[in-house]
Amino acid sequence: MGSQNEYDPPLSGVRILDLSTGPMTAVGRLLADLGAQVTVVRLAGVNDNTGTPDDNTGTPDDDTDVLDTAINRRAMPRVDADARHWPDLIAGADILVENTRPGSESEARLDVRRIRVEHPGLVVLSISDFGRDNEFREWQATTPVLHALSSELTRSGIPGQVPLIPPARQLPYHVAAAQAAVLVLSLYLDKLRTGAGDLIDFSVLDGAMQTLDPPYGSAGTASAGVAVSKQERNWIAEQLRYPILKCADGYIRICLLAKRQWHGMFEWLGRPAEFADPKYDKLRERFMSPTLMPAIATFFRDKTRAELESAAQRYRVPAAAVLTLSEALCTDQIRQRGFLREVELAPGLTVPVPVGVAEIDGHRASTLTDSVAPQHRLESAPILAGRPRRNEGLPLEGLRVLDLGVIVVGSDTGRLFGDLGADVVKIENTAFPDGLRGNLTSVSQTYAAGQRNKRSIGIDLRSDEGRALAHRLAAEADLVLTNFKPGVAATLGVDHDTLKAVNPGIVVVDSSAFGPTGPWATRMGYGPLVRAAAGFTDMWVYPEDPEKPAKRRAFCDTVTVYPDHVSARIGVLAALALLLRRERTGAGGSVSIAQSEVMLSHLAAEIAEQSAGATSAFERDAPWGVFESAGDDQWVAVTVRGDADWRALCAAIGRADLAADPHLSTRAGRVAERARVEDAVRAWTAGRSPTEAMTTLQRAGVPAGAALRAAELLDWDYYVARRAFREELHPLWTTPFVMENVVIHSERIADPPLRQAPLLGEQTREIAADLLGLDDEQIDDLLRSGVLESIQPAEIDGVGV
């Protein structure tokens, strides 16, 4: 393996053929940065644009994605192949990634089902916008369409105005790519154990819905009390939850959700008598007060962002300056952690690009990182192959995961392992319960969604005896998941340096707001504060009207969970990669994820453009945006990617005059007359419902999507066909919870299990007996001493038996 200081990329030896085009080339980037040998293949008649003009899922008529693809494809070998060379290429591959357009000649020529028959050990990731197993298979997506159909758009912007498309022009694709990479690695690991490959029917819409801001997934505590069916644009409420206040040199965002945070703010204000009443300990009283926030705003007005951030740290008030993207990239945190590196993407074009989004054993996981020589191809998984399986049709059966994660990142990371078949044991105690619980004697929808398919044991890790029990569990585990502030895991004895002495094969994942090193490492980081510090909040605003210059910017950064869900996927992805490396080395490893860097990686093209001085060069075709439809606050996203889409749009809306206008026959001409073009679309959509407009346009081949509310997703035919949601009746609740259902659409993998979210320590006795080998008397003694804890449904009044 080389010296201790050498980096052994975890996917070294894994061979991937990548035929994908367009924004989903981000999947190959994630796998290549973890060490996989990703070969970009141009296959004659399939993805070389020699077939019909619109064969591929990418956007061949639109050159605005060239920079994104160049960043994704950097340092990857390229091969031109034809029918003679293809058999040898595919015979030497472990994984095939493709995204031919459903119904196209390219799809028929590639014929992945035939490939699967001829190569039964191959794992195939077949990507399309809407999946290949339903009546929507030939529909097409773009960023606005994905935001609309995932329900994200109905939660973004100011009520009464057009819903606001979030920043990062390929954001839905980036988060979906993380989901796709997790699925393909989980099935590849299973293939090494069983010898059987698989075909994944991956929908970009599914990935975007589940991984950006899932309406029926786990959510932050600030929004847990809002019924999912009521989740809509609520700009005013967001300003209360994570207020953004003007200061001397810009804006700062704070968080006063917890009582201790309010107490810090009260001290910082100088303990004013006006707010000394204990009633302000209650969140509702603070939200309803007509004078509290104005008083804080006045207090902040004459202070700089730096002064306020420094004071907030002293008083333990979560706060972050609202930085521009340029300011975010110039911070000491980004510089010291080496997140960006200058790379020549093309002759004469050298720009900064992210050096990976995960740290493996303290090294940046990236093709830009020096490493040992490539490893031999894996043929089997000797460590995991002998593990007992329950034969439930899930790829990660036999893995054991100790889950110490909290809130959204923590819940989702462990939940993904549980959904894929791993035995996930959640460790917590009543002194420091998972903040997502709300209270210890009930469950909410968001907790049920994030903690399903886990067992819970209550252990007091502050005690020597409790840590010893946790170490005994770790000795037989494969993975440990944490997302504490840096330093806390070491204090509790659950960091990698401690646990590898107990179990050399253990893999430990830690996720934090800004990473384990750098001047911001110990900052309190909630998603909205991370977004402010990373330049995302500053970009999430309506375009300024030159005739109405705004005195105060209306920040519309309203998603309360991004980048939590996608950061969880990056953690799972890196953990699976380390499990694969363990199969050839026997040693485990550590993973560190900085959520701020995950977010910045989604702005890679924008960062490169800004560096190259081309910040105004990127402009989409026209029309491109969100248009009002018939009904109250009803909207539809309509997009054109090139001349073919434009002609189809004109035909669909009955505007032959526009199609015949030579000034509008090119993208440059349409962009120059954007207002005229979009007025025509607006006049047409105003007389139709969002669904009618969407369906008419999609049938004509124009990407369009109704802006669906969360509750509307459940009955839309697409999500019904994809079995996207299911209802579960939890014993501690009176009505069924709606939550996500299918994770992987494939030939071999079953739907997620039905184990319900546990109370704290609900399975303590079971786990202590089965995994720790303790008898009843020993368990009773540990329960009496408080080293172990257990809450049972039968102990709650009116619940249980």
mmCIF file of C-alpha atoms in Angstrom, residues 328-675:
data_model
loop_
_atom_site.group_PDB
_atom_site.id
_atom_site.type_symbol
_atom_site.label_atom_id
_atom_site.label_comp_id
_atom_site.label_asym_id
_atom_site.label_seq_id
_atom_site.Cartn_x
_atom_site.Cartn_y
_atom_site.Cartn_z
ATOM 1 C CA ALA A 328 -16.699 33.271 0.126
ATOM 2 C CA LEU A 329 -13.885 32.000 -2.081
ATOM 3 C CA CYS A 330 -11.418 34.474 -0.554
ATOM 4 C CA THR A 331 -12.037 33.466 3.064
ATOM 5 C CA ASP A 332 -9.232 31.993 5.136
ATOM 6 C CA GLN A 333 -11.355 28.860 5.545
ATOM 7 C CA ILE A 334 -11.405 28.094 1.831
ATOM 8 C CA ARG A 335 -7.746 29.034 1.346
ATOM 9 C CA GLN A 336 -6.407 27.038 4.271
ATOM 10 C CA ARG A 337 -8.371 23.923 3.371
ATOM 11 C CA GLY A 338 -7.176 24.008 -0.248
ATOM 12 C CA PHE A 339 -10.639 23.529 -1.682
ATOM 13 C CA LEU A 340 -9.795 25.067 -5.068
ATOM 14 C CA ARG A 341 -6.921 24.501 -7.452
ATOM 15 C CA GLU A 342 -6.059 26.135 -10.774
ATOM 16 C CA VAL A 343 -6.592 23.662 -13.625
ATOM 17 C CA GLU A 344 -6.160 24.069 -17.362
ATOM 18 C CA LEU A 345 -9.441 22.880 -18.844
ATOM 19 C CA ALA A 346 -8.480 23.829 -22.392
ATOM 20 C CA PRO A 347 -5.560 25.579 -24.046
ATOM 21 C CA GLY A 348 -5.544 29.107 -22.697
ATOM 22 C CA LEU A 349 -8.327 28.450 -20.172
ATOM 23 C CA THR A 350 -7.028 27.933 -16.631
ATOM 24 C CA VAL A 351 -9.617 28.298 -13.882
ATOM 25 C CA PRO A 352 -10.060 27.254 -10.229
ATOM 26 C CA VAL A 353 -11.958 23.989 -9.751
ATOM 27 C CA PRO A 354 -12.943 22.101 -6.592
ATOM 28 C CA VAL A 355 -10.418 19.505 -5.425
ATOM 29 C CA GLY A 356 -13.027 16.910 -4.501
ATOM 30 C CA VAL A 357 -15.853 17.069 -1.955
ATOM 31 C CA ALA A 358 -14.672 14.383 0.477
ATOM 32 C CA GLU A 359 -11.527 13.883 2.526
ATOM 33 C CA ILE A 360 -10.325 10.285 2.811
ATOM 34 C CA ASP A 361 -7.813 9.599 5.596
ATOM 35 C CA GLY A 362 -7.034 13.321 5.636
ATOM 36 C CA HIS A 363 -6.439 13.519 1.872
ATOM 37 C CA ARG A 364 -8.641 15.328 -0.624
ATOM 38 C CA ALA A 365 -10.355 12.640 -2.685
ATOM 39 C CA SER A 366 -9.614 13.930 -6.157
ATOM 40 C CA THR A 367 -7.907 13.107 -9.406
ATOM 41 C CA LEU A 368 -5.725 16.115 -8.541
ATOM 42 C CA THR A 369 -4.356 14.386 -5.421
ATOM 43 C CA ASP A 370 -1.051 12.530 -5.585
ATOM 44 C CA SER A 371 -1.608 8.844 -4.854
ATOM 45 C CA VAL A 372 -0.048 5.405 -5.020
ATOM 46 C CA ALA A 373 -0.061 3.429 -8.258
ATOM 47 C CA PRO A 374 -3.478 2.191 -9.483
ATOM 48 C CA GLN A 375 -4.588 -1.061 -7.900
ATOM 49 C CA HIS A 376 -5.636 -4.290 -9.555
ATOM 50 C CA ARG A 377 -9.265 -4.854 -10.426
ATOM 51 C CA LEU A 378 -11.393 -6.289 -7.629
ATOM 52 C CA GLU A 379 -12.850 -9.702 -8.408
ATOM 53 C CA SER A 380 -14.682 -10.391 -5.139
ATOM 54 C CA ALA A 381 -15.474 -9.039 -1.672
ATOM 55 C CA PRO A 382 -13.931 -11.593 0.696
ATOM 56 C CA ILE A 383 -14.731 -9.692 3.910
ATOM 57 C CA LEU A 384 -18.429 -9.125 3.229
ATOM 58 C CA ALA A 385 -19.091 -12.230 1.124
ATOM 59 C CA GLY A 386 -19.305 -14.423 4.212
ATOM 60 C CA ARG A 387 -21.756 -12.209 6.082
ATOM 61 C CA PRO A 388 -25.202 -13.704 6.679
ATOM 62 C CA ARG A 389 -28.017 -12.242 4.598
ATOM 63 C CA ARG A 390 -31.721 -12.055 5.308
ATOM 64 C CA ASN A 391 -32.479 -12.636 1.618
ATOM 65 C CA GLU A 392 -34.698 -9.558 1.453
ATOM 66 C CA GLY A 393 -33.282 -8.489 -1.909
ATOM 67 C CA LEU A 394 -31.262 -5.549 -0.551
ATOM 68 C CA PRO A 395 -27.635 -4.833 -1.531
ATOM 69 C CA LEU A 396 -26.158 -3.938 1.871
ATOM 70 C CA GLU A 397 -27.504 -6.849 3.908
ATOM 71 C CA GLY A 398 -24.915 -8.060 6.398
ATOM 72 C CA LEU A 399 -23.376 -4.633 7.041
ATOM 73 C CA ARG A 400 -23.582 -3.219 10.557
ATOM 74 C CA VAL A 401 -23.665 0.536 11.055
ATOM 75 C CA LEU A 402 -23.399 2.453 14.335
ATOM 76 C CA ASP A 403 -25.305 5.684 13.827
ATOM 77 C CA LEU A 404 -24.454 8.603 16.096
ATOM 78 C CA GLY A 405 -25.726 11.135 13.574
ATOM 79 C CA VAL A 406 -28.153 13.881 14.499
ATOM 80 C CA ILE A 407 -30.635 16.205 12.782
ATOM 81 C CA VAL A 408 -30.981 15.937 8.981
ATOM 82 C CA VAL A 409 -27.508 14.960 7.732
ATOM 83 C CA GLY A 410 -27.233 12.382 10.490
ATOM 84 C CA SER A 411 -30.703 10.961 10.009
ATOM 85 C CA ASP A 412 -30.425 10.681 6.235
ATOM 86 C CA THR A 413 -26.971 9.086 6.196
ATOM 87 C CA GLY A 414 -28.033 6.262 8.482
ATOM 88 C CA ARG A 415 -31.452 5.954 6.870
ATOM 89 C CA LEU A 416 -29.925 5.336 3.441
ATOM 90 C CA PHE A 417 -27.871 2.450 4.825
ATOM 91 C CA GLY A 418 -30.973 1.047 6.509
ATOM 92 C CA ASP A 419 -33.093 1.387 3.385
ATOM 93 C CA LEU A 420 -30.442 -0.521 1.449
ATOM 94 C CA GLY A 421 -30.428 -3.401 3.934
ATOM 95 C CA ALA A 422 -27.745 -2.639 6.526
ATOM 96 C CA ASP A 423 -28.370 -3.226 10.250
ATOM 97 C CA VAL A 424 -28.306 0.349 11.562
ATOM 98 C CA VAL A 425 -27.961 0.770 15.319
ATOM 99 C CA LYS A 426 -28.675 4.309 16.500
ATOM 100 C CA ILE A 427 -26.811 5.344 19.664
ATOM 101 C CA GLU A 428 -28.067 8.267 21.759
ATOM 102 C CA ASN A 429 -29.022 9.151 25.335
ATOM 103 C CA THR A 430 -31.619 11.289 27.077
ATOM 104 C CA ALA A 431 -29.109 13.958 28.131
ATOM 105 C CA PHE A 432 -28.259 14.678 24.493
ATOM 106 C CA PRO A 433 -31.029 13.237 22.306
ATOM 107 C CA ASP A 434 -31.198 13.732 18.577
ATOM 108 C CA GLY A 435 -32.600 17.241 18.146
ATOM 109 C CA LEU A 436 -34.871 15.989 15.387
ATOM 110 C CA ARG A 437 -36.961 14.065 17.935
ATOM 111 C CA GLY A 438 -38.764 17.088 19.332
ATOM 112 C CA ASN A 439 -39.530 15.119 22.493
ATOM 113 C CA LEU A 440 -38.792 11.642 23.800
ATOM 114 C CA THR A 441 -42.292 10.223 23.940
ATOM 115 C CA SER A 442 -43.610 10.785 20.433
ATOM 116 C CA VAL A 443 -42.527 10.903 16.815
ATOM 117 C CA SER A 444 -43.117 13.454 14.085
ATOM 118 C CA GLN A 445 -43.388 12.838 10.349
ATOM 119 C CA THR A 446 -39.905 14.187 9.785
ATOM 120 C CA TYR A 447 -38.419 11.967 12.506
ATOM 121 C CA ALA A 448 -40.285 8.917 11.240
ATOM 122 C CA ALA A 449 -39.020 9.552 7.707
ATOM 123 C CA GLY A 450 -35.389 10.016 8.711
ATOM 124 C CA GLN A 451 -35.080 7.282 11.327
ATOM 125 C CA ARG A 452 -36.918 4.386 9.730
ATOM 126 C CA ASN A 453 -35.087 1.076 9.361
ATOM 127 C CA LYS A 454 -32.955 1.658 12.442
ATOM 128 C CA ARG A 455 -32.745 0.110 15.897
ATOM 129 C CA SER A 456 -31.996 2.312 18.903
ATOM 130 C CA ILE A 457 -29.843 1.701 21.965
ATOM 131 C CA GLY A 458 -29.508 4.259 24.739
ATOM 132 C CA ILE A 459 -25.890 4.578 25.956
ATOM 133 C CA ASP A 460 -24.335 7.315 28.061
ATOM 134 C CA LEU A 461 -21.079 7.929 26.187
ATOM 135 C CA ARG A 462 -19.940 10.411 28.846
ATOM 136 C CA SER A 463 -19.243 7.494 31.184
ATOM 137 C CA ASP A 464 -16.264 5.161 30.911
ATOM 138 C CA GLU A 465 -18.563 2.166 31.074
ATOM 139 C CA GLY A 466 -20.789 3.561 28.317
ATOM 140 C CA ARG A 467 -17.835 4.207 26.037
ATOM 141 C CA ALA A 468 -16.577 0.684 26.683
ATOM 142 C CA LEU A 469 -19.938 -0.704 25.551
ATOM 143 C CA ALA A 470 -19.859 1.456 22.432
ATOM 144 C CA HIS A 471 -16.370 0.181 21.677
ATOM 145 C CA ARG A 472 -17.588 -3.396 21.982
ATOM 146 C CA LEU A 473 -20.277 -2.610 19.428
ATOM 147 C CA ALA A 474 -17.693 -0.931 17.173
ATOM 148 C CA ALA A 475 -15.458 -4.002 17.345
ATOM 149 C CA GLU A 476 -18.073 -5.921 15.337
ATOM 150 C CA ALA A 477 -19.294 -3.043 13.169
ATOM 151 C CA ASP A 478 -18.366 -1.929 9.660
ATOM 152 C CA LEU A 479 -19.253 1.747 9.861
ATOM 153 C CA VAL A 480 -19.639 4.535 12.407
ATOM 154 C CA LEU A 481 -21.536 7.679 11.389
ATOM 155 C CA THR A 482 -21.156 11.036 13.148
ATOM 156 C CA ASN A 483 -21.870 14.668 12.377
ATOM 157 C CA PHE A 484 -20.800 16.425 15.576
ATOM 158 C CA LYS A 485 -18.773 19.585 15.653
ATOM 159 C CA PRO A 486 -15.068 18.749 15.175
ATOM 160 C CA GLY A 487 -13.569 17.471 18.437
ATOM 161 C CA VAL A 488 -16.774 16.121 19.982
ATOM 162 C CA ALA A 489 -16.398 12.606 18.519
ATOM 163 C CA ALA A 490 -12.890 12.355 19.998
ATOM 164 C CA THR A 491 -14.172 13.463 23.404
ATOM 165 C CA LEU A 492 -16.789 10.695 23.269
ATOM 166 C CA GLY A 493 -14.269 8.125 22.058
ATOM 167 C CA VAL A 494 -15.969 7.504 18.713
ATOM 168 C CA ASP A 495 -13.491 9.140 16.324
ATOM 169 C CA HIS A 496 -11.492 7.092 13.827
ATOM 170 C CA ASP A 497 -8.168 7.381 15.661
ATOM 171 C CA THR A 498 -9.750 5.833 18.761
ATOM 172 C CA LEU A 499 -11.901 3.220 17.046
ATOM 173 C CA LYS A 500 -9.275 1.857 14.670
ATOM 174 C CA ALA A 501 -7.421 0.536 17.724
ATOM 175 C CA VAL A 502 -10.602 -1.387 18.578
ATOM 176 C CA ASN A 503 -11.367 -2.436 15.005
ATOM 177 C CA PRO A 504 -8.705 -1.860 12.291
ATOM 178 C CA GLY A 505 -11.342 -2.400 9.610
ATOM 179 C CA ILE A 506 -13.753 0.241 10.870
ATOM 180 C CA VAL A 507 -14.848 3.054 8.549
ATOM 181 C CA VAL A 508 -15.800 6.313 10.285
ATOM 182 C CA VAL A 509 -17.714 9.107 8.577
ATOM 183 C CA ASP A 510 -17.878 12.597 10.006
ATOM 184 C CA SER A 511 -19.813 15.467 8.480
ATOM 185 C CA SER A 512 -19.693 19.072 9.663
ATOM 186 C CA ALA A 513 -20.629 22.508 8.412
ATOM 187 C CA PHE A 514 -17.183 23.694 7.349
ATOM 188 C CA GLY A 515 -14.922 20.647 7.748
ATOM 189 C CA PRO A 516 -12.594 19.412 10.505
ATOM 190 C CA THR A 517 -9.841 21.971 9.922
ATOM 191 C CA GLY A 518 -9.506 25.691 9.305
ATOM 192 C CA PRO A 519 -10.551 28.749 11.335
ATOM 193 C CA TRP A 520 -14.255 27.993 10.913
ATOM 194 C CA ALA A 521 -14.071 24.340 11.971
ATOM 195 C CA THR A 522 -15.811 24.886 15.320
ATOM 196 C CA ARG A 523 -18.485 27.265 14.042
ATOM 197 C CA MET A 524 -22.072 26.290 14.682
ATOM 198 C CA GLY A 525 -23.419 25.493 11.254
ATOM 199 C CA TYR A 526 -27.059 25.228 10.307
ATOM 200 C CA GLY A 527 -27.882 24.886 6.604
ATOM 201 C CA PRO A 528 -29.089 28.494 6.199
ATOM 202 C CA LEU A 529 -25.920 29.804 7.874
ATOM 203 C CA VAL A 530 -23.742 27.604 5.665
ATOM 204 C CA ARG A 531 -25.558 28.916 2.602
ATOM 205 C CA ALA A 532 -24.948 32.490 3.733
ATOM 206 C CA ALA A 533 -21.228 31.861 4.281
ATOM 207 C CA ALA A 534 -20.820 30.049 0.962
ATOM 208 C CA GLY A 535 -22.271 32.812 -1.219
ATOM 209 C CA PHE A 536 -25.473 30.910 -1.986
ATOM 210 C CA THR A 537 -27.851 33.201 -0.091
ATOM 211 C CA ASP A 538 -26.498 36.286 -1.842
ATOM 212 C CA MET A 539 -27.350 34.700 -5.199
ATOM 213 C CA TRP A 540 -30.872 33.643 -4.195
ATOM 214 C CA VAL A 541 -32.582 36.939 -5.007
ATOM 215 C CA TYR A 542 -34.839 38.294 -7.719
ATOM 216 C CA PRO A 543 -33.101 40.219 -10.497
ATOM 217 C CA GLU A 544 -32.928 43.889 -9.615
ATOM 218 C CA ASP A 545 -35.330 46.158 -11.448
ATOM 219 C CA PRO A 546 -33.286 49.147 -12.652
ATOM 220 C CA GLU A 547 -36.399 51.319 -12.444
ATOM 221 C CA LYS A 548 -37.026 50.315 -8.829
ATOM 222 C CA PRO A 549 -33.672 50.028 -7.075
ATOM 223 C CA ALA A 550 -34.191 48.048 -3.883
ATOM 224 C CA LYS A 551 -33.183 49.700 -0.638
ATOM 225 C CA ARG A 552 -32.931 46.311 1.004
ATOM 226 C CA ARG A 553 -32.289 43.041 -0.778
ATOM 227 C CA ALA A 554 -35.106 40.512 -0.518
ATOM 228 C CA PHE A 555 -33.181 37.310 0.127
ATOM 229 C CA CYS A 556 -35.318 34.310 -0.834
ATOM 230 C CA ASP A 557 -33.115 31.558 0.529
ATOM 231 C CA THR A 558 -36.013 29.493 1.850
ATOM 232 C CA VAL A 559 -34.986 25.836 1.560
ATOM 233 C CA THR A 560 -34.346 24.803 5.142
ATOM 234 C CA VAL A 561 -32.428 21.585 4.453
ATOM 235 C CA TYR A 562 -30.033 22.060 1.516
ATOM 236 C CA PRO A 563 -27.243 20.886 1.503
ATOM 237 C CA ASP A 564 -28.069 18.355 4.240
ATOM 238 C CA HIS A 565 -29.603 15.605 2.115
ATOM 239 C CA VAL A 566 -26.992 15.756 -0.616
ATOM 240 C CA SER A 567 -24.182 15.949 1.962
ATOM 241 C CA ALA A 568 -25.553 12.740 3.454
ATOM 242 C CA ARG A 569 -25.274 11.084 0.035
ATOM 243 C CA ILE A 570 -21.672 12.218 -0.337
ATOM 244 C CA GLY A 571 -20.912 10.683 3.073
ATOM 245 C CA VAL A 572 -22.576 7.393 2.110
ATOM 246 C CA LEU A 573 -20.765 7.375 -1.229
ATOM 247 C CA ALA A 574 -17.350 7.844 0.371
ATOM 248 C CA ALA A 575 -18.138 5.227 3.031
ATOM 249 C CA LEU A 576 -19.098 2.647 0.379
ATOM 250 C CA ALA A 577 -15.882 3.440 -1.475
ATOM 251 C CA LEU A 578 -13.851 2.777 1.687
ATOM 252 C CA LEU A 579 -15.685 -0.515 2.217
ATOM 253 C CA LEU A 580 -14.591 -1.487 -1.290
ATOM 254 C CA ARG A 581 -10.985 -0.533 -0.516
ATOM 255 C CA ARG A 582 -11.194 -2.591 2.675
ATOM 256 C CA GLU A 583 -11.943 -5.655 0.551
ATOM 257 C CA ARG A 584 -8.455 -5.445 -0.983
ATOM 258 C CA THR A 585 -6.471 -4.024 1.961
ATOM 259 C CA GLY A 586 -8.270 -5.236 5.106
ATOM 260 C CA ALA A 587 -8.007 -1.732 6.583
ATOM 261 C CA GLY A 588 -10.781 0.757 7.222
ATOM 262 C CA GLY A 589 -10.474 4.509 6.973
ATOM 263 C CA SER A 590 -12.002 7.877 7.702
ATOM 264 C CA VAL A 591 -14.259 10.184 5.732
ATOM 265 C CA SER A 592 -14.769 13.885 6.391
ATOM 266 C CA ILE A 593 -17.412 15.937 4.622
ATOM 267 C CA ALA A 594 -17.640 19.738 4.742
ATOM 268 C CA GLN A 595 -21.206 20.694 3.877
ATOM 269 C CA SER A 596 -20.121 24.155 2.722
ATOM 270 C CA GLU A 597 -17.756 22.575 0.206
ATOM 271 C CA VAL A 598 -20.441 20.234 -1.107
ATOM 272 C CA MET A 599 -22.511 23.337 -1.802
ATOM 273 C CA LEU A 600 -19.643 25.221 -3.445
ATOM 274 C CA SER A 601 -18.941 22.207 -5.671
ATOM 275 C CA HIS A 602 -22.407 22.750 -7.151
ATOM 276 C CA LEU A 603 -21.255 26.216 -8.216
ATOM 277 C CA ALA A 604 -18.086 24.982 -9.917
ATOM 278 C CA ALA A 605 -18.984 26.364 -13.334
ATOM 279 C CA GLU A 606 -20.061 29.697 -11.860
ATOM 280 C CA ILE A 607 -16.766 29.889 -9.957
ATOM 281 C CA ALA A 608 -14.806 29.156 -13.128
ATOM 282 C CA GLU A 609 -16.739 31.752 -15.115
ATOM 283 C CA GLN A 610 -16.225 34.352 -12.440
ATOM 284 C CA SER A 611 -12.489 33.672 -12.406
ATOM 285 C CA ALA A 612 -12.313 33.927 -16.199
ATOM 286 C CA GLY A 613 -14.151 37.254 -16.126
ATOM 287 C CA ALA A 614 -17.107 35.808 -17.995
ATOM 288 C CA THR A 615 -19.793 36.254 -15.362
ATOM 289 C CA SER A 616 -22.249 37.671 -17.895
ATOM 290 C CA ALA A 617 -21.479 35.208 -20.697
ATOM 291 C CA PHE A 618 -23.969 32.588 -19.549
ATOM 292 C CA GLU A 619 -27.523 33.185 -20.703
ATOM 293 C CA ARG A 620 -30.155 30.574 -21.423
ATOM 294 C CA ASP A 621 -32.288 30.442 -24.541
ATOM 295 C CA ALA A 622 -35.692 32.110 -24.604
ATOM 296 C CA PRO A 623 -38.207 31.321 -23.302
ATOM 297 C CA TRP A 624 -36.669 30.044 -20.090
ATOM 298 C CA GLY A 625 -38.476 30.544 -16.816
ATOM 299 C CA VAL A 626 -41.681 30.300 -14.823
ATOM 300 C CA PHE A 627 -44.998 31.528 -16.218
ATOM 301 C CA GLU A 628 -48.376 32.175 -14.595
ATOM 302 C CA SER A 629 -51.160 29.721 -15.395
ATOM 303 C CA ALA A 630 -54.903 29.703 -14.938
ATOM 304 C CA GLY A 631 -55.939 29.565 -11.283
ATOM 305 C CA ASP A 632 -54.815 31.091 -8.025
ATOM 306 C CA ASP A 633 -51.020 31.178 -7.650
ATOM 307 C CA GLN A 634 -50.550 28.524 -10.347
ATOM 308 C CA TRP A 635 -47.347 28.363 -12.353
ATOM 309 C CA VAL A 636 -45.589 26.331 -15.013
ATOM 310 C CA ALA A 637 -41.915 26.186 -15.984
ATOM 311 C CA VAL A 638 -41.301 26.417 -19.734
ATOM 312 C CA THR A 639 -37.859 26.087 -21.311
ATOM 313 C CA VAL A 640 -36.320 26.025 -24.767
ATOM 314 C CA ARG A 641 -32.835 24.564 -25.306
ATOM 315 C CA GLY A 642 -32.301 25.267 -28.968
ATOM 316 C CA ASP A 643 -33.821 25.733 -32.391
ATOM 317 C CA ALA A 644 -35.641 22.383 -32.480
ATOM 318 C CA ASP A 645 -37.358 23.123 -29.152
ATOM 319 C CA TRP A 646 -38.258 26.593 -30.410
ATOM 320 C CA ARG A 647 -39.989 25.268 -33.512
ATOM 321 C CA ALA A 648 -41.853 22.680 -31.415
ATOM 322 C CA LEU A 649 -42.960 25.355 -28.954
ATOM 323 C CA CYS A 650 -44.290 27.645 -31.681
ATOM 324 C CA ALA A 651 -46.303 24.773 -33.133
ATOM 325 C CA ALA A 652 -47.684 23.750 -29.736
ATOM 326 C CA ILE A 653 -48.901 27.242 -28.825
ATOM 327 C CA GLY A 654 -50.159 28.012 -32.331
ATOM 328 C CA ARG A 655 -47.704 30.781 -33.152
ATOM 329 C CA ALA A 656 -46.612 30.075 -36.702
ATOM 330 C CA ASP A 657 -45.840 33.777 -37.017
ATOM 331 C CA LEU A 658 -43.070 33.488 -34.403
ATOM 332 C CA ALA A 659 -41.647 30.363 -36.041
ATOM 333 C CA ALA A 660 -41.497 32.181 -39.363
ATOM 334 C CA ASP A 661 -39.775 35.274 -37.948
ATOM 335 C CA PRO A 662 -36.125 35.120 -39.062
ATOM 336 C CA HIS A 663 -35.078 37.293 -36.114
ATOM 337 C CA LEU A 664 -36.185 34.483 -33.759
ATOM 338 C CA SER A 665 -34.700 31.568 -35.671
ATOM 339 C CA THR A 666 -31.510 31.544 -33.594
ATOM 340 C CA ARG A 667 -30.834 31.559 -29.901
ATOM 341 C CA ALA A 668 -29.078 34.928 -30.132
ATOM 342 C CA GLY A 669 -32.127 36.419 -31.789
ATOM 343 C CA ARG A 670 -34.523 34.974 -29.214
ATOM 344 C CA VAL A 671 -32.361 36.148 -26.340
ATOM 345 C CA ALA A 672 -32.269 39.639 -27.823
ATOM 346 C CA GLU A 673 -36.071 39.655 -27.915
ATOM 347 C CA ARG A 674 -36.653 37.713 -24.735
ATOM 348 C CA ALA A 675 -39.475 39.966 -23.508
#
